[in-house]
Each structure stands twice: as C-alpha cells, then as structure tokens.
Coordinates of N, CA and C in Angstrom, one line a residue:
X65 N 288.0 -85.4 -91.2 CA 286.6 -85.0 -90.8 C 285.7 -85.5 -91.8
X66 N 284.4 -86.0 -91.2 CA 283.3 -86.4 -92.3 C 282.7 -85.2 -92.8
X67 N 282.2 -85.4 -94.1 CA 281.7 -84.3 -94.8 C 280.3 -84.0 -94.1
X68 N 279.9 -82.9 -94.0 CA 278.6 -82.5 -93.6 C 277.7 -82.7 -94.9
X69 N 276.5 -83.2 -94.5 CA 275.4 -83.4 -95.5 C 274.9 -81.9 -95.8
X70 N 274.6 -81.8 -97.1 CA 274.0 -80.6 -97.5 C 272.5 -80.5 -97.0
X71 N 272.0 -79.4 -96.8 CA 270.6 -79.5 -96.3 C 269.5 -80.0 -97.3
X72 N 269.9 -79.9 -98.7 CA 269.0 -80.3 -99.5 C 268.9 -81.9 -99.6
X73 N 270.2 -82.5 -99.3 CA 270.3 -84.0 -99.3 C 269.6 -84.5 -98.1
X74 N 269.7 -83.7 -97.0 CA 269.1 -84.2 -95.8 C 267.5 -84.1 -95.8
X75 N 267.0 -83.2 -96.5 CA 265.6 -83.1 -96.7 C 264.8 -84.2 -97.5
X76 N 265.6 -84.8 -98.5 CA 265.1 -85.8 -99.3 C 264.9 -87.0 -98.6
X77 N 263.7 -87.6 -98.8 CA 263.4 -89.0 -98.2 C 264.3 -90.0 -98.7
X78 N 264.5 -91.1 -97.9 CA 265.3 -92.1 -98.4 C 264.5 -93.1 -99.2
X79 N 264.8 -93.3 -100.5 CA 264.1 -94.0 -101.4 C 264.3 -95.5 -101.2
X80 N 265.5 -95.9 -100.8 CA 265.7 -97.3 -100.7 C 265.1 -97.9 -99.4
X81 N 264.2 -99.0 -99.4 CA 263.8 -99.6 -98.1 C 262.6 -98.7 -97.7
X82 N 262.2 -97.7 -98.1 CA 261.0 -96.9 -97.7 C 259.8 -97.7 -98.0
X83 N 258.8 -97.7 -97.1 CA 257.5 -98.4 -97.3 C 256.5 -97.5 -97.9
X84 N 255.6 -98.1 -98.8 CA 254.5 -97.2 -99.3 C 253.5 -97.1 -98.1
X85 N 252.9 -95.9 -98.3 CA 251.8 -95.5 -97.3 C 250.7 -96.1 -97.6
X86 N 249.9 -96.7 -96.7 CA 248.5 -97.2 -97.1 C 247.6 -96.2 -97.6
X87 N 246.8 -96.8 -98.6 CA 245.8 -95.9 -99.1 C 244.6 -95.7 -98.2
X88 N 244.0 -94.6 -98.5 CA 242.8 -94.2 -97.6 C 241.6 -95.0 -98.1
X89 N 240.9 -95.6 -97.2 CA 239.6 -96.5 -97.7 C 238.7 -95.7 -98.4
X90 N 238.1 -96.2 -99.4 CA 237.1 -95.6 -100.3 C 235.9 -95.4 -99.6
X91 N 235.1 -94.3 -99.8 CA 233.7 -94.2 -99.3 C 232.8 -95.0 -100.1
X92 N 231.6 -95.0 -99.5 CA 230.5 -95.9 -100.2 C 230.1 -95.3 -101.7
X93 N 230.2 -94.1 -102.0 CA 230.0 -93.4 -103.2 C 231.0 -93.9 -104.2
X94 N 232.4 -93.8 -103.9 CA 233.3 -94.3 -104.8 C 233.3 -95.7 -105.1
X95 N 233.0 -96.6 -103.9 CA 233.0 -98.0 -104.1 C 231.8 -98.3 -105.1
X96 N 230.8 -97.7 -105.0 CA 229.5 -98.0 -105.8 C 229.8 -97.6 -107.2
X97 N 230.5 -96.5 -107.3 CA 230.9 -96.0 -108.8 C 231.8 -97.0 -109.4
X98 N 232.6 -97.6 -108.5 CA 233.7 -98.5 -109.1 C 233.1 -99.8 -109.6
X99 N 232.0 -100.2 -108.8 CA 231.3 -101.5 -109.0 C 230.3 -101.2 -110.1
X100 N 230.0 -100.1 -110.5 CA 229.0 -99.8 -111.5 C 229.4 -100.4 -112.8
X101 N 228.4 -101.0 -113.6 CA 228.9 -101.6 -114.9 C 229.1 -100.5 -115.9
X102 N 229.8 -100.9 -117.0 CA 230.2 -100.1 -117.9 C 229.0 -99.5 -118.7
X103 N 229.0 -98.3 -119.0 CA 227.8 -97.7 -119.7 C 226.8 -97.2 -118.8
X104 N 226.9 -97.4 -117.4 CA 225.9 -96.8 -116.7 C 226.2 -95.4 -116.2
X105 N 225.1 -94.6 -116.0 CA 225.2 -93.2 -115.7 C 225.8 -92.9 -114.3
X106 N 226.8 -92.1 -114.3 CA 227.3 -91.8 -113.0 C 226.3 -90.8 -112.3
X107 N 226.6 -90.5 -110.9 CA 225.8 -89.6 -110.2 C 226.1 -88.2 -110.7
X108 N 225.1 -87.3 -110.8 CA 225.2 -86.0 -111.1 C 224.9 -85.8 -112.6
X109 N 224.9 -86.8 -113.4 CA 224.4 -86.6 -114.8 C 223.0 -86.4 -114.9
X110 N 222.4 -85.7 -115.9 CA 220.9 -85.5 -115.8 C 220.4 -86.6 -116.5
X111 N 219.2 -87.1 -115.8 CA 218.3 -88.2 -116.2 C 217.6 -87.9 -117.4
X112 N 217.3 -88.9 -118.2 CA 216.5 -88.7 -119.3 C 215.1 -88.4 -119.0
X113 N 214.4 -87.4 -119.7 CA 213.1 -87.0 -119.3 C 212.1 -88.0 -119.6
X114 N 211.1 -88.1 -118.7 CA 210.0 -89.1 -118.9 C 209.0 -88.8 -119.9
X115 N 208.3 -89.6 -120.5 CA 207.3 -89.1 -121.5 C 206.3 -88.5 -120.7
X116 N 205.8 -87.3 -121.2 CA 204.8 -86.4 -120.5 C 203.4 -87.0 -120.5
X117 N 203.0 -87.4 -121.6 CA 201.7 -87.9 -121.7 C 201.5 -89.0 -122.8
X118 N 200.6 -89.8 -122.6 CA 200.3 -90.8 -123.5 C 199.7 -90.3 -124.9
X119 N 199.7 -91.1 -125.9 CA 199.4 -90.7 -127.1 C 197.8 -90.3 -127.0
X120 N 197.4 -89.4 -127.8 CA 196.0 -89.1 -127.9 C 195.1 -90.2 -128.7
X121 N 193.8 -90.0 -128.3 CA 193.0 -91.0 -128.8 C 192.9 -90.8 -130.5
X122 N 192.6 -91.9 -131.3 CA 192.5 -91.8 -132.6 C 191.5 -90.7 -133.2
X123 N 190.4 -90.8 -132.5 CA 189.3 -90.0 -132.8 C 189.6 -88.5 -132.7
X124 N 190.4 -88.2 -131.5 CA 190.9 -86.8 -131.4 C 191.7 -86.3 -132.6
X125 N 192.7 -87.2 -133.2 CA 193.4 -86.8 -134.2 C 192.6 -86.6 -135.4
X126 N 191.6 -87.4 -135.7 CA 190.7 -87.3 -136.9 C 189.9 -85.9 -136.7
X127 N 189.6 -85.5 -135.5 CA 188.9 -84.3 -135.4 C 189.8 -83.2 -135.8
X128 N 190.9 -83.2 -135.2 CA 192.0 -82.0 -135.5 C 192.4 -81.9 -136.9
X129 N 192.7 -83.1 -137.6 CA 193.1 -83.0 -139.0 C 192.0 -82.9 -140.0
X130 N 190.9 -83.5 -139.8 CA 189.9 -83.6 -140.9 C 188.6 -82.8 -140.6
X131 N 188.2 -83.0 -139.4 CA 186.8 -82.5 -139.0 C 186.9 -81.1 -139.1
X132 N 187.7 -80.3 -138.4 CA 187.9 -79.0 -138.2 C 188.0 -78.3 -139.6
X133 N 189.0 -78.7 -140.6 CA 188.9 -78.1 -142.0 C 187.6 -78.2 -142.7
X134 N 187.0 -79.4 -142.5 CA 185.8 -79.7 -143.3 C 184.6 -78.7 -142.8
X135 N 184.5 -78.5 -141.4 CA 183.5 -77.6 -140.9 C 183.8 -76.1 -141.1
X136 N 185.0 -75.7 -141.1 CA 185.4 -74.3 -141.5 C 185.0 -74.1 -142.9
X137 N 185.3 -75.1 -143.9 CA 184.9 -74.8 -145.2 C 183.3 -74.8 -145.4
X138 N 182.7 -75.7 -144.7 CA 181.2 -75.8 -144.9 C 180.5 -74.4 -144.3
X139 N 180.7 -74.0 -143.0 CA 180.1 -73.0 -142.5 C 180.8 -71.7 -142.5
X140 N 182.0 -71.7 -142.9 CA 182.8 -70.3 -143.1 C 183.2 -69.8 -141.7
X141 N 183.6 -70.5 -140.8 CA 184.1 -70.0 -139.5 C 185.2 -69.1 -139.7
X142 N 185.3 -68.0 -139.1 CA 186.5 -67.0 -139.2 C 187.5 -67.5 -138.1
X143 N 187.1 -68.1 -137.0 CA 188.1 -68.5 -135.9 C 188.0 -70.0 -135.7
X144 N 189.0 -70.6 -135.5 CA 189.0 -72.1 -135.3 C 188.2 -72.5 -134.0
X145 N 188.3 -71.7 -133.0 CA 187.7 -71.9 -131.6 C 186.2 -71.9 -131.8
X146 N 185.7 -71.3 -132.9 CA 184.2 -71.3 -133.1 C 183.8 -72.6 -133.6
X147 N 184.6 -73.5 -134.0 CA 184.1 -74.7 -134.6 C 183.5 -75.6 -133.6
X148 N 182.4 -76.2 -133.9 CA 181.7 -77.0 -132.9 C 182.6 -78.2 -132.4
X149 N 182.5 -78.7 -131.2 CA 183.1 -79.8 -130.6 C 182.4 -80.5 -129.7
X150 N 182.8 -81.7 -129.4 CA 182.0 -82.6 -128.5 C 182.6 -82.3 -127.0
X151 N 181.8 -81.9 -126.1 CA 182.2 -81.6 -124.8 C 182.2 -82.8 -123.8
X152 N 181.2 -83.6 -124.0 CA 181.0 -84.7 -123.0 C 180.0 -85.7 -123.5
X153 N 180.0 -86.9 -123.1 CA 179.1 -87.9 -123.4 C 178.6 -88.5 -122.0
X154 N 177.2 -88.7 -122.0 CA 176.6 -89.2 -120.8 C 176.0 -90.5 -121.2
X155 N 176.1 -91.6 -120.3 CA 175.6 -92.9 -120.6 C 174.8 -93.2 -119.4
X156 N 173.5 -93.5 -119.5 CA 172.5 -93.7 -118.4 C 171.7 -95.0 -118.6
X157 N 171.6 -95.6 -117.5 CA 170.9 -97.0 -117.6 C 170.0 -96.8 -116.5
X158 N 168.6 -96.9 -116.8 CA 167.5 -97.0 -115.8 C 167.0 -98.2 -115.5
X159 N 166.7 -98.6 -114.2 CA 166.4 -99.9 -113.8 C 165.2 -99.7 -112.7
X160 N 164.0 -99.6 -113.3 CA 162.9 -99.6 -112.2 C 162.7 -100.8 -111.6
X161 N 163.1 -102.0 -112.2 CA 162.9 -103.2 -111.5 C 163.9 -103.5 -110.4
X162 N 164.8 -102.7 -110.2 CA 165.8 -102.8 -109.2 C 165.2 -102.7 -107.7
X163 N 163.9 -102.1 -107.8 CA 163.2 -101.8 -106.5 C 162.8 -103.2 -106.0
X164 N 162.6 -104.2 -106.8 CA 162.2 -105.5 -106.5 C 163.4 -106.5 -106.4
X165 N 164.5 -106.3 -107.2 CA 165.5 -107.2 -107.2 C 166.8 -106.3 -107.1
X166 N 167.4 -106.3 -106.1 CA 168.6 -105.3 -105.8 C 169.8 -105.9 -106.5
X167 N 169.9 -107.2 -106.9 CA 171.0 -107.7 -107.7 C 171.2 -107.3 -109.0
X168 N 170.1 -106.7 -109.7 CA 170.1 -106.3 -111.0 C 170.9 -104.9 -111.1
X169 N 170.9 -104.1 -109.9 CA 171.7 -103.0 -109.9 C 173.3 -103.3 -109.9
X170 N 173.6 -104.3 -109.2 CA 175.1 -104.7 -109.2 C 175.5 -105.1 -110.6
X171 N 174.7 -105.8 -111.3 CA 175.1 -106.2 -112.7 C 175.1 -104.9 -113.6
X172 N 174.1 -104.1 -113.5 CA 174.2 -102.9 -114.3 C 175.4 -102.0 -114.1
X173 N 175.9 -101.8 -112.9 CA 177.0 -101.1 -112.5 C 178.2 -101.6 -113.0
X174 N 178.2 -103.0 -113.0 CA 179.5 -103.7 -113.5 C 179.5 -103.6 -115.0
X175 N 178.5 -103.8 -115.7 CA 178.6 -103.7 -117.0 C 178.7 -102.4 -117.6
X176 N 178.2 -101.5 -117.0 CA 178.3 -100.0 -117.4 C 179.7 -99.6 -117.3
X177 N 180.4 -100.0 -116.1 CA 181.8 -99.8 -116.0 C 182.6 -100.4 -117.0
X178 N 182.3 -101.7 -117.5 CA 183.1 -102.2 -118.5 C 183.0 -101.5 -119.9
X179 N 181.8 -101.0 -120.1 CA 181.5 -100.4 -121.4 C 182.2 -99.1 -121.4
X180 N 182.2 -98.3 -120.5 CA 182.6 -96.9 -120.4 C 184.0 -96.8 -120.0
X181 N 184.5 -97.8 -119.2 CA 186.0 -97.8 -118.8 C 186.1 -96.7 -117.7
X182 N 185.0 -96.5 -116.8 CA 184.9 -95.6 -115.9 C 184.0 -96.0 -114.8
X183 N 184.2 -95.8 -113.5 CA 183.4 -96.2 -112.4 C 181.9 -95.5 -112.6
X184 N 180.9 -96.0 -112.6 CA 179.6 -95.3 -112.7 C 179.1 -94.8 -111.4
X185 N 178.1 -93.9 -111.4 CA 177.4 -93.4 -110.3 C 176.0 -93.9 -110.3
X186 N 175.6 -94.4 -109.1 CA 174.4 -94.9 -109.0 C 173.3 -93.7 -108.6
X187 N 172.3 -93.6 -109.5 CA 171.2 -92.6 -109.4 C 170.0 -93.3 -108.5
X188 N 169.5 -92.1 -107.7 CA 168.5 -92.6 -106.7 C 167.4 -91.7 -106.8
X189 N 166.1 -92.3 -106.5 CA 164.8 -91.6 -106.6 C 164.7 -90.3 -105.8
X190 N 164.2 -89.3 -106.3 CA 164.2 -88.1 -105.7 C 162.7 -87.9 -104.9
X191 N 161.8 -88.7 -105.2 CA 160.6 -88.6 -104.5 C 159.9 -90.0 -104.6
X192 N 159.0 -90.2 -103.6 CA 158.2 -91.5 -103.6 C 157.0 -91.6 -104.5
X193 N 156.9 -92.7 -105.2 CA 155.7 -93.0 -105.9 C 155.1 -94.3 -105.6
X194 N 153.9 -94.2 -104.9 CA 153.3 -95.4 -104.3 C 152.9 -96.4 -105.5
X195 N 152.4 -95.9 -106.6 CA 152.0 -96.8 -107.6 C 153.2 -97.6 -108.1
X196 N 154.3 -97.1 -108.1 CA 155.5 -98.0 -108.7 C 156.3 -98.5 -107.5
X197 N 155.7 -98.6 -106.3 CA 156.3 -99.0 -105.2 C 157.7 -98.5 -105.0
X198 N 157.8 -97.3 -105.1 CA 159.1 -96.4 -105.1 C 159.1 -95.6 -104.0
X199 N 160.2 -95.7 -103.2 CA 160.4 -94.8 -102.1 C 161.7 -93.9 -102.3
X200 N 161.6 -92.8 -101.9 CA 162.7 -91.7 -102.0 C 164.1 -92.3 -101.4
X201 N 165.0 -92.0 -102.4 CA 166.3 -92.5 -102.0 C 166.7 -93.9 -102.6
X202 N 165.7 -94.6 -103.1 CA 166.0 -95.9 -103.6 C 166.9 -95.9 -104.8
X203 N 167.8 -96.8 -105.1 CA 168.7 -96.9 -106.3 C 167.8 -97.4 -107.5
X204 N 167.7 -96.6 -108.5 CA 166.9 -96.9 -109.7 C 167.7 -96.8 -111.0
X205 N 169.0 -96.7 -110.9 CA 169.8 -96.5 -112.2 C 171.2 -96.2 -112.0
X206 N 172.1 -96.2 -113.1 CA 173.4 -95.8 -113.1 C 173.7 -95.0 -114.2
X207 N 174.9 -94.1 -114.0 CA 175.1 -93.2 -115.2 C 176.6 -92.9 -115.1
X208 N 177.2 -92.6 -116.2 CA 178.6 -92.2 -116.1 C 178.8 -91.1 -117.2
X209 N 179.7 -90.1 -116.9 CA 179.9 -88.9 -117.9 C 181.3 -89.1 -118.2
X210 N 181.6 -89.1 -119.5 CA 183.0 -89.3 -120.1 C 183.4 -88.0 -120.7
X211 N 184.7 -87.7 -120.4 CA 185.4 -86.5 -121.2 C 186.7 -86.9 -121.5
X212 N 187.4 -85.9 -122.4 CA 188.7 -86.3 -122.8 C 189.0 -87.5 -123.7
X213 N 190.1 -88.2 -123.5 CA 190.3 -89.4 -124.3 C 189.4 -90.4 -124.2
X214 N 188.8 -90.7 -122.9 CA 187.8 -91.8 -122.6 C 186.6 -91.5 -123.4
X215 N 186.2 -90.3 -123.4 CA 185.1 -89.9 -124.4 C 185.3 -90.2 -125.9
X216 N 186.5 -89.9 -126.3 CA 186.7 -90.1 -127.8 C 186.9 -91.7 -128.0
X217 N 187.4 -92.4 -127.1 CA 187.7 -94.0 -127.3 C 186.2 -94.6 -127.1
X218 N 185.3 -94.0 -126.3 CA 184.0 -94.6 -126.2 C 183.3 -94.5 -127.6
X219 N 183.3 -93.2 -128.1 CA 182.6 -93.0 -129.3 C 183.2 -93.7 -130.5
X220 N 184.5 -93.9 -130.5 CA 185.1 -94.6 -131.6 C 184.5 -96.1 -131.6
X221 N 184.5 -96.7 -130.2 CA 184.0 -98.1 -130.2 C 182.4 -98.1 -130.5
X222 N 181.7 -97.1 -130.2 CA 180.3 -97.0 -130.3 C 180.0 -96.9 -132.0
X223 N 180.8 -96.1 -132.6 CA 180.4 -95.9 -134.0 C 180.9 -97.0 -134.9
X224 N 182.1 -97.5 -134.6 CA 182.7 -98.4 -135.6 C 182.7 -99.8 -135.1
X225 N 182.3 -100.1 -133.9 CA 182.3 -101.5 -133.5 C 180.9 -101.8 -132.9
X226 N 180.2 -101.1 -132.1 CA 178.9 -101.6 -131.3 C 177.8 -101.4 -132.3
X227 N 177.6 -100.2 -132.9 CA 176.4 -100.1 -133.7 C 176.3 -101.0 -134.9
X228 N 177.4 -101.2 -135.5 CA 177.2 -102.1 -136.8 C 176.9 -103.5 -136.3
X229 N 177.0 -103.9 -135.0 CA 176.6 -105.3 -134.5 C 175.1 -105.3 -134.3
X230 N 174.3 -104.2 -134.4 CA 172.8 -104.3 -134.2 C 172.3 -105.0 -135.4
X231 N 171.3 -105.8 -135.1 CA 170.7 -106.6 -136.2 C 169.8 -105.7 -137.1
X232 N 170.0 -106.0 -138.3 CA 169.3 -105.1 -139.4 C 169.6 -103.7 -139.3
X233 N 170.8 -103.4 -139.0 CA 171.2 -101.9 -138.7 C 171.3 -101.2 -140.0
X234 N 170.5 -100.0 -140.1 CA 170.5 -99.1 -141.3 C 170.9 -97.8 -141.0
X235 N 171.4 -97.6 -139.8 CA 171.9 -96.2 -139.4 C 170.9 -95.7 -138.3
X236 N 171.5 -94.6 -137.6 CA 170.6 -94.0 -136.5 C 169.9 -92.8 -137.0
X237 N 168.8 -92.5 -136.3 CA 168.0 -91.3 -136.8 C 168.8 -90.0 -136.6
X238 N 168.5 -89.2 -137.6 CA 169.1 -87.8 -137.6 C 168.1 -86.8 -136.9
X239 N 167.0 -87.2 -136.4 CA 165.9 -86.3 -135.8 C 165.9 -86.4 -134.3
X240 N 167.0 -86.8 -133.7 CA 167.0 -87.0 -132.2 C 167.9 -85.8 -131.6
X241 N 168.0 -84.6 -132.2 CA 168.5 -83.5 -131.7 C 167.6 -82.6 -130.9
X242 N 168.3 -81.9 -129.9 CA 167.3 -81.1 -129.0 C 167.0 -79.8 -129.3
X243 N 167.6 -79.3 -130.5 CA 167.4 -77.8 -130.9 C 168.7 -77.1 -130.6
X244 N 169.5 -77.6 -129.8 CA 170.7 -76.9 -129.5 C 172.1 -77.6 -129.9
X245 N 171.9 -78.5 -130.8 CA 173.1 -79.3 -131.3 C 173.4 -80.6 -130.4
X246 N 172.6 -80.8 -129.4 CA 172.9 -82.0 -128.6 C 172.1 -83.2 -129.2
X247 N 172.8 -84.4 -129.1 CA 172.2 -85.6 -129.7 C 172.1 -86.7 -128.7
X248 N 170.9 -87.5 -128.6 CA 170.6 -88.5 -127.7 C 170.2 -89.8 -128.5
X249 N 170.8 -90.8 -128.2 CA 170.8 -92.1 -128.8 C 170.2 -93.2 -127.8
X250 N 169.3 -94.0 -128.1 CA 168.7 -95.0 -127.4 C 169.2 -96.4 -127.9
X251 N 169.8 -97.2 -127.1 CA 170.2 -98.6 -127.3 C 169.3 -99.6 -126.5
X252 N 168.8 -100.6 -127.2 CA 168.0 -101.6 -126.5 C 168.7 -102.7 -125.9
X253 N 170.0 -102.9 -126.2 CA 170.8 -104.2 -125.9 C 172.1 -103.8 -125.5
X254 N 172.5 -104.0 -124.4 CA 173.9 -103.8 -124.1 C 175.0 -104.9 -124.7
X255 N 174.4 -105.9 -125.1 CA 175.3 -107.0 -125.7 C 176.0 -106.6 -127.0
X256 N 175.6 -105.4 -127.6 CA 176.4 -105.1 -129.0 C 177.7 -104.6 -128.5
X257 N 178.1 -104.4 -127.3 CA 179.4 -103.9 -126.9 C 180.2 -105.3 -126.7
X258 N 181.5 -105.2 -127.4 CA 182.2 -106.5 -127.2 C 182.7 -106.8 -125.8
X259 N 182.7 -105.8 -124.9 CA 183.2 -106.0 -123.6 C 182.4 -106.8 -122.7
X260 N 181.0 -106.8 -123.1 CA 180.1 -107.6 -122.3 C 180.1 -109.1 -122.6
X261 N 180.3 -110.0 -121.6 CA 180.4 -111.4 -121.8 C 178.8 -111.9 -121.8
X262 N 178.4 -112.5 -122.8 CA 176.9 -112.9 -122.9 C 176.6 -114.0 -121.9
X263 N 177.5 -114.7 -121.4 CA 177.2 -115.8 -120.5 C 177.0 -115.2 -119.1
X264 N 177.4 -114.1 -118.7 CA 177.3 -113.5 -117.4 C 176.2 -112.5 -117.4
X265 N 175.5 -112.2 -118.4 CA 174.4 -111.3 -118.5 C 173.2 -111.8 -117.8
X266 N 172.6 -111.3 -116.8 CA 171.3 -111.7 -116.2 C 170.1 -111.4 -117.0
X267 N 170.2 -110.1 -117.4 CA 169.0 -109.5 -118.2 C 169.4 -108.5 -119.0
X268 N 168.7 -108.4 -120.2 CA 169.1 -107.4 -121.2 C 168.7 -106.0 -120.8
X269 N 169.6 -105.0 -120.8 CA 169.3 -103.8 -120.3 C 169.6 -102.7 -121.4
X270 N 168.7 -101.8 -121.5 CA 168.9 -100.6 -122.4 C 169.6 -99.5 -121.9
X271 N 170.0 -98.6 -122.6 CA 170.6 -97.5 -122.1 C 170.4 -96.1 -123.1
X272 N 170.6 -94.9 -122.5 CA 170.6 -93.7 -123.3 C 172.0 -93.1 -123.4
X273 N 172.4 -92.8 -124.5 CA 173.6 -92.1 -124.7 C 173.3 -90.6 -125.2
X274 N 173.7 -89.7 -124.5 CA 173.6 -88.3 -124.9 C 175.0 -87.7 -125.2
X275 N 175.1 -87.1 -126.3 CA 176.3 -86.4 -126.8 C 176.2 -84.9 -126.7
X276 N 176.9 -84.4 -125.7 CA 176.7 -82.8 -125.7 C 177.8 -82.1 -126.5
X277 N 177.4 -81.3 -127.4 CA 178.2 -80.4 -128.2 C 178.2 -79.0 -128.0
X278 N 179.2 -78.2 -128.6 CA 179.1 -76.8 -128.5 C 178.5 -76.2 -129.6
X279 N 177.8 -76.9 -130.4 CA 177.1 -76.4 -131.7 C 175.9 -75.6 -131.1
X280 N 175.6 -74.6 -132.0 CA 174.5 -73.7 -131.6 C 173.3 -74.0 -132.2
X281 N 173.2 -74.7 -133.4 CA 172.1 -75.3 -134.1 C 172.3 -76.8 -134.3
X282 N 171.0 -77.3 -134.6 CA 171.0 -78.8 -135.0 C 171.9 -79.0 -136.3
X283 N 171.8 -78.1 -137.3 CA 172.6 -78.3 -138.5 C 174.0 -78.5 -138.3
X284 N 174.6 -77.6 -137.4 CA 176.0 -77.8 -137.1 C 176.4 -79.0 -136.2
X285 N 175.4 -79.4 -135.4 CA 175.6 -80.7 -134.7 C 175.6 -81.8 -135.5
X286 N 174.6 -81.8 -136.5 CA 174.5 -82.9 -137.4 C 175.7 -83.0 -138.4
X287 N 176.3 -81.8 -138.7 CA 177.5 -82.0 -139.6 C 178.7 -82.4 -138.8
X288 N 178.7 -82.0 -137.4 CA 179.9 -82.4 -136.6 C 179.7 -83.9 -136.5
X289 N 178.8 -84.5 -136.2 CA 178.7 -85.9 -135.9 C 178.9 -86.7 -137.1
X290 N 178.3 -86.2 -138.3 CA 178.7 -86.9 -139.6 C 180.1 -86.9 -140.0
X291 N 180.9 -85.8 -139.8 CA 182.3 -85.8 -140.0 C 182.9 -86.8 -139.1
X292 N 182.6 -86.7 -137.8 CA 183.2 -87.8 -136.8 C 182.9 -89.1 -137.0
X293 N 181.9 -89.6 -137.9 CA 181.7 -90.9 -138.3 C 180.5 -91.6 -137.8
X294 N 179.5 -90.7 -137.1 CA 178.2 -91.3 -136.8 C 177.5 -91.8 -138.0
X295 N 177.0 -93.1 -138.0 CA 176.3 -93.7 -139.2 C 174.9 -93.3 -139.2
X296 N 174.5 -92.2 -139.6 CA 173.1 -91.7 -139.7 C 172.4 -92.4 -140.8
X297 N 171.1 -92.6 -140.8 CA 170.3 -93.2 -141.7 C 170.0 -92.4 -142.8
X298 N 170.2 -92.8 -144.1 CA 170.0 -92.0 -145.2 C 168.4 -92.0 -145.6
X299 N 168.0 -90.7 -145.7 CA 166.5 -90.6 -145.8 C 166.2 -90.2 -147.3

C-alpha cells in the first residue's frame, strides 16, 4: 500500500515548477517617488521655511544703531520709545500751469513716481478762482506720502545723492521747522534726482518735501535730522 502523505507535507506548496505571482501595479505616488532624482525631498517631509521679510533699509539700521544712543545721551531720555523718530515724508508738486496744458500733469505724475518709487495721488482744486482761470475740481498738482522702508530709502537718496548735486550747494537751512519738530524743504529742480532722464523732461518742476517727526520741539527735530545725515548749512 502507498504511504499516506502527512498533512504537513500536503500543505506545503510545490516549489518545483511553481510560477511567480505577478506584482501589483504601482500607484502614481510610488511611481513618482521611484522616478524622483537622488537627493530630492520625498512627500511628507517638512519644507524649508521661506524668508519672512526682505532686509531693512540701510538708514533704518543707522537709526537703530547710532541715532537712538546719540539722542538718548544728548537729551537724557529715560525710555527708548520717547526718542524722536521720522513718521512719514510727503512730497508735493504744484502745477498751476496744468490748467492750460494738461500734458504737464502727466509728466509730473510720471516723474514723481520715479523719484518716490510709489504711485502719486493727483490733487484737485477745492474752489474756483476766476483770476487764475481755475475751476473747482481741476487737477493742479500731485503728491505722495512715504512710510517704512520706502521713506528711509528716499531720505537716503535725497541726503546722500540728490542734494549734493545741487549747484553751489552749501547745505540746507536749519530754520525751516514749524515749531513742532517737522521740517519742510523746497527743491527748485527735479533733475537733481538720478532717476530722472534729462532728455525726457518737458519742463523744470519744483517740489516741497515735508518730513514729519515725533519730536516735540525744533531742537529735538534738528538733532534727529542731523544724526540721520541731513546736510544742514553751517551758520
């Protein structure tokens, strides 16, 4: 009689002649991971954090590192928050001739935008004046208000690049404060700014630059602007 197979031997699969089972098809994620180049990040790994903010303006670092300690030493402020600082800068161009020639306004807006790095706002007349042929609502100027890094970058270019290009420049007047620490400067020619192309200028235009500070007195405002680098005239 033939020997009966043991149950253990019967349960074992036959190794000889057995075919390999086909592999399951890979999903799109596995195929993408297989094709990914060496050194690339796999899915699920944390991404590198993006830089939160660009570098501060150079004049801002100068204010924090040198101006604040100098003003604290000069005026004896007990709190750093009491040290005067520059809040904003307003640049204004008045064009009364724009009532006769509207193209002058387009040039003024374009040039002011190049100087300030920000889109200007067109100012309009508030009332009609017959002697100047002016009607209410007519465009008579352009202005821009700068804050933050744009303000510091504009002041940096104004004090170190534009003002030294004025012919026979000996410094700006220190008597243009308003009694509350705010300073106003008048410029007769916009060509002192290197952003303006001389060949594209139709007419020379002047502008007023107002620097608004948190200083309570003119002495504090003068000391602040001196430390910031404003070239005041020596009297």
